[in-house]
mmCIF file of C-alpha atoms in Angstrom:
data_model
loop_
_atom_site.group_PDB
_atom_site.id
_atom_site.type_symbol
_atom_site.label_atom_id
_atom_site.label_comp_id
_atom_site.label_asym_id
_atom_site.label_seq_id
_atom_site.Cartn_x
_atom_site.Cartn_y
_atom_site.Cartn_z
ATOM 1 C CA UNK A 25 54.008 124.030 124.730
ATOM 2 C CA UNK A 26 57.802 123.914 124.850
ATOM 3 C CA UNK A 27 60.122 121.383 123.260
ATOM 4 C CA UNK A 28 63.411 120.756 124.983
ATOM 5 C CA UNK A 29 65.975 120.122 122.273
ATOM 6 C CA UNK A 30 68.885 119.698 124.638
ATOM 7 C CA UNK A 31 70.145 116.162 125.042
ATOM 8 C CA UNK A 32 71.771 115.271 128.290
ATOM 9 C CA UNK A 33 75.216 113.716 128.286
ATOM 10 C CA UNK A 34 73.723 110.511 129.661
ATOM 11 C CA UNK A 35 71.645 110.039 126.491
ATOM 12 C CA UNK A 36 74.581 110.436 124.075
ATOM 13 C CA UNK A 37 76.258 107.228 122.967
ATOM 14 C CA UNK A 38 79.987 107.003 123.500
ATOM 15 C CA UNK A 39 82.123 107.730 120.482
ATOM 16 C CA UNK A 40 84.011 104.869 118.932
ATOM 17 C CA UNK A 41 87.755 105.328 119.130
ATOM 18 C CA UNK A 42 90.118 103.196 117.100
ATOM 19 C CA UNK A 43 93.811 103.580 117.618
ATOM 20 C CA UNK A 44 95.956 102.380 114.762
ATOM 21 C CA UNK A 45 99.719 102.230 115.254
ATOM 22 C CA UNK A 46 101.489 104.763 113.079
ATOM 23 C CA UNK A 47 103.649 102.269 111.188
ATOM 24 C CA UNK A 48 100.595 100.291 110.094
ATOM 25 C CA UNK A 49 99.483 103.039 107.745
ATOM 26 C CA UNK A 50 102.754 104.901 107.222
ATOM 27 C CA UNK A 51 104.661 101.965 105.735
ATOM 28 C CA UNK A 52 102.196 101.092 102.943
ATOM 29 C CA UNK A 53 101.670 104.755 102.057
ATOM 30 C CA UNK A 54 105.376 105.528 101.937
ATOM 31 C CA UNK A 55 106.157 102.408 99.904
ATOM 32 C CA UNK A 56 103.368 103.298 97.479
ATOM 33 C CA UNK A 57 104.780 106.795 97.041
ATOM 34 C CA UNK A 58 108.254 105.374 96.534
ATOM 35 C CA UNK A 59 106.910 102.892 93.985
ATOM 36 C CA UNK A 60 105.004 105.639 92.161
ATOM 37 C CA UNK A 61 108.119 107.802 91.975
ATOM 38 C CA UNK A 62 110.279 104.969 90.635
ATOM 39 C CA UNK A 63 107.619 103.899 88.159
ATOM 40 C CA UNK A 64 107.012 107.462 86.973
ATOM 41 C CA UNK A 65 110.702 108.023 86.242
ATOM 42 C CA UNK A 66 111.119 104.682 84.476
ATOM 43 C CA UNK A 67 107.856 104.965 82.547
ATOM 44 C CA UNK A 68 108.508 108.500 81.366
ATOM 45 C CA UNK A 69 112.000 107.611 80.144
ATOM 46 C CA UNK A 70 110.657 104.575 78.344
ATOM 47 C CA UNK A 71 107.836 106.588 76.739
ATOM 48 C CA UNK A 72 110.240 109.316 75.621
ATOM 49 C CA UNK A 73 112.513 106.785 73.940
ATOM 50 C CA UNK A 74 109.559 105.000 72.361
ATOM 51 C CA UNK A 75 108.171 108.256 70.960
ATOM 52 C CA UNK A 76 111.584 109.203 69.595
ATOM 53 C CA UNK A 77 112.002 105.794 67.951
ATOM 54 C CA UNK A 78 108.497 105.820 66.455
ATOM 55 C CA UNK A 79 108.860 109.315 64.999
ATOM 56 C CA UNK A 80 112.526 109.285 63.948
ATOM 57 C CA UNK A 81 111.600 108.859 60.275
ATOM 58 C CA UNK A 82 109.304 111.922 60.132
ATOM 59 C CA UNK A 83 110.941 114.755 61.991
ATOM 60 C CA UNK A 84 109.156 118.125 61.802
ATOM 61 C CA UNK A 85 110.511 120.742 59.408
ATOM 62 C CA UNK A 86 108.673 123.912 60.481
ATOM 63 C CA UNK A 87 108.708 125.806 63.773
ATOM 64 C CA UNK A 88 105.013 125.013 64.268
ATOM 65 C CA UNK A 89 105.758 121.369 63.580
ATOM 66 C CA UNK A 90 108.498 121.357 66.228
ATOM 67 C CA UNK A 91 106.165 122.847 68.821
ATOM 68 C CA UNK A 92 103.491 120.262 68.031
ATOM 69 C CA UNK A 93 106.101 117.468 68.083
ATOM 70 C CA UNK A 94 107.370 118.505 71.542
ATOM 71 C CA UNK A 95 103.862 119.024 72.907
ATOM 72 C CA UNK A 96 102.747 115.588 71.758
ATOM 73 C CA UNK A 97 105.952 114.033 73.103
ATOM 74 C CA UNK A 98 105.481 115.679 76.497
ATOM 75 C CA UNK A 99 101.894 114.430 76.770
ATOM 76 C CA UNK A 100 102.949 110.916 75.846
ATOM 77 C CA UNK A 101 105.833 111.034 78.336
ATOM 78 C CA UNK A 102 103.519 112.252 81.115
ATOM 79 C CA UNK A 103 100.885 109.612 80.357
ATOM 80 C CA UNK A 104 103.496 106.847 80.168
ATOM 81 C CA UNK A 105 105.014 107.964 83.465
ATOM 82 C CA UNK A 106 101.650 108.097 85.231
ATOM 83 C CA UNK A 107 100.647 104.696 83.889
ATOM 84 C CA UNK A 108 103.896 103.009 84.895
ATOM 85 C CA UNK A 109 103.928 104.895 88.213
ATOM 86 C CA UNK A 110 100.492 103.525 89.048
ATOM 87 C CA UNK A 111 101.627 99.978 88.329
ATOM 88 C CA UNK A 112 104.734 100.320 90.466
ATOM 89 C CA UNK A 113 102.775 101.999 93.270
ATOM 90 C CA UNK A 114 100.408 99.029 93.415
ATOM 91 C CA UNK A 115 103.246 96.508 93.359
ATOM 92 C CA UNK A 116 105.494 98.156 95.927
ATOM 93 C CA UNK A 117 102.547 99.302 98.052
ATOM 94 C CA UNK A 118 101.345 95.698 98.064
ATOM 95 C CA UNK A 119 104.728 94.646 99.408
ATOM 96 C CA UNK A 120 104.355 97.240 102.167
ATOM 97 C CA UNK A 121 100.899 95.924 103.033
ATOM 98 C CA UNK A 122 102.285 92.372 103.035
ATOM 99 C CA UNK A 123 105.106 93.392 105.379
ATOM 100 C CA UNK A 124 102.712 95.064 107.821
ATOM 101 C CA UNK A 125 100.291 92.133 107.607
ATOM 102 C CA UNK A 126 102.977 89.576 108.395
ATOM 103 C CA UNK A 127 104.411 91.738 111.149
ATOM 104 C CA UNK A 128 101.073 92.356 112.860
ATOM 105 C CA UNK A 129 99.947 88.765 112.307
ATOM 106 C CA UNK A 130 103.080 87.404 113.977
ATOM 107 C CA UNK A 131 102.725 89.810 116.899
ATOM 108 C CA UNK A 132 99.055 88.854 117.361
ATOM 109 C CA UNK A 133 99.841 85.140 117.113
ATOM 110 C CA UNK A 134 102.607 85.437 119.715
ATOM 111 C CA UNK A 135 100.268 87.382 121.989
ATOM 112 C CA UNK A 136 97.558 84.727 121.579
ATOM 113 C CA UNK A 137 99.927 81.854 122.283
ATOM 114 C CA UNK A 138 101.361 83.664 125.266
ATOM 115 C CA UNK A 139 104.901 84.166 124.013
ATOM 116 C CA UNK A 140 105.385 87.937 123.936
ATOM 117 C CA UNK A 141 109.173 87.554 123.737
ATOM 118 C CA UNK A 142 108.794 85.883 120.336
ATOM 119 C CA UNK A 143 106.805 88.931 119.218
ATOM 120 C CA UNK A 144 110.053 90.893 119.236
ATOM 121 C CA UNK A 145 111.060 88.989 116.110
ATOM 122 C CA UNK A 146 108.125 90.346 114.110
ATOM 123 C CA UNK A 147 110.337 92.293 111.655
ATOM 124 C CA UNK A 148 112.548 89.263 111.028
ATOM 125 C CA UNK A 149 109.480 87.111 110.378
ATOM 126 C CA UNK A 150 107.989 89.776 108.105
ATOM 127 C CA UNK A 151 111.201 90.100 106.094
ATOM 128 C CA UNK A 152 111.727 86.367 105.742
ATOM 129 C CA UNK A 153 108.058 85.644 105.069
ATOM 130 C CA UNK A 154 107.729 88.331 102.425
ATOM 131 C CA UNK A 155 110.943 87.168 100.755
ATOM 132 C CA UNK A 156 109.646 83.578 100.788
ATOM 133 C CA UNK A 157 106.347 84.636 99.212
ATOM 134 C CA UNK A 158 108.129 86.617 96.497
ATOM 135 C CA UNK A 159 110.540 83.751 95.834
ATOM 136 C CA UNK A 160 107.617 81.343 95.546
ATOM 137 C CA UNK A 161 105.646 83.640 93.266
ATOM 138 C CA UNK A 162 108.721 84.214 91.078
ATOM 139 C CA UNK A 163 109.387 80.462 90.870
ATOM 140 C CA UNK A 164 113.037 80.890 91.827
ATOM 141 C CA UNK A 165 115.387 77.949 92.193
ATOM 142 C CA UNK A 166 116.271 76.560 95.618
ATOM 143 C CA UNK A 167 119.644 78.247 95.986
ATOM 144 C CA UNK A 168 118.420 81.642 94.777
ATOM 145 C CA UNK A 169 115.286 81.424 96.905
ATOM 146 C CA UNK A 170 117.410 80.585 99.946
ATOM 147 C CA UNK A 171 119.589 83.623 99.332
ATOM 148 C CA UNK A 172 116.524 85.808 98.908
ATOM 149 C CA UNK A 173 114.976 84.564 102.137
ATOM 150 C CA UNK A 174 118.298 85.067 103.913
ATOM 151 C CA UNK A 175 118.468 88.652 102.674
ATOM 152 C CA UNK A 176 114.869 89.166 103.803
ATOM 153 C CA UNK A 177 115.726 87.914 107.272
ATOM 154 C CA UNK A 178 118.809 90.159 107.412
ATOM 155 C CA UNK A 179 116.736 93.121 106.240
ATOM 156 C CA UNK A 180 114.038 92.377 108.806
ATOM 157 C CA UNK A 181 116.687 92.115 111.510
ATOM 158 C CA UNK A 182 118.091 95.494 110.480
ATOM 159 C CA UNK A 183 114.611 97.041 110.648
ATOM 160 C CA UNK A 184 114.100 95.471 114.083
ATOM 161 C CA UNK A 185 117.392 96.893 115.337
ATOM 162 C CA UNK A 186 116.477 100.326 114.007
ATOM 163 C CA UNK A 187 113.124 100.095 115.798
ATOM 164 C CA UNK A 188 114.875 99.163 119.053
ATOM 165 C CA UNK A 189 117.327 102.035 118.605
ATOM 166 C CA UNK A 190 114.422 104.407 118.030
ATOM 167 C CA UNK A 191 112.737 103.169 121.205
ATOM 168 C CA UNK A 192 115.950 103.616 123.232
ATOM 169 C CA UNK A 193 116.574 107.105 121.878
ATOM 170 C CA UNK A 194 112.932 108.036 122.421
ATOM 171 C CA UNK A 195 113.077 107.002 126.093
ATOM 172 C CA UNK A 196 116.265 108.990 126.761
ATOM 173 C CA UNK A 197 114.543 112.328 126.008
#
């Protein structure tokens, strides 16, 4: 009795392939890393100053005391930096996810409606929409919110122009 363990290629199911555009995952990851870096630097500075202020009245007098003081300070600085870095990474990474969501949502909506030319404005819409959401969440006044949305639109337009320039330079190779 022989058992044939070979499976023909006709019996194998096709593999599922999902293609995700590079900017969809690169933007949130890079903004999260940027946010973590900024938060780590700010948090560690803040923790160092806090530790210095809390222990200014009882400075160490022996060499062993100085080593322990510095070791404890360094641990507190590292922990404060990591904690603040995590907070900033979530905040700024969330902004990156919001940008990509608005951008892809606008492109999909334009494709559904049948206006692919309007899809070219996806960066402008993402910049203005994200600025409007931040202005609304921050409860800014009308004039300040208008300026913020205007800057978001200008920033989105600059990103769109950079994308177009990248496409043109990529085609010339």
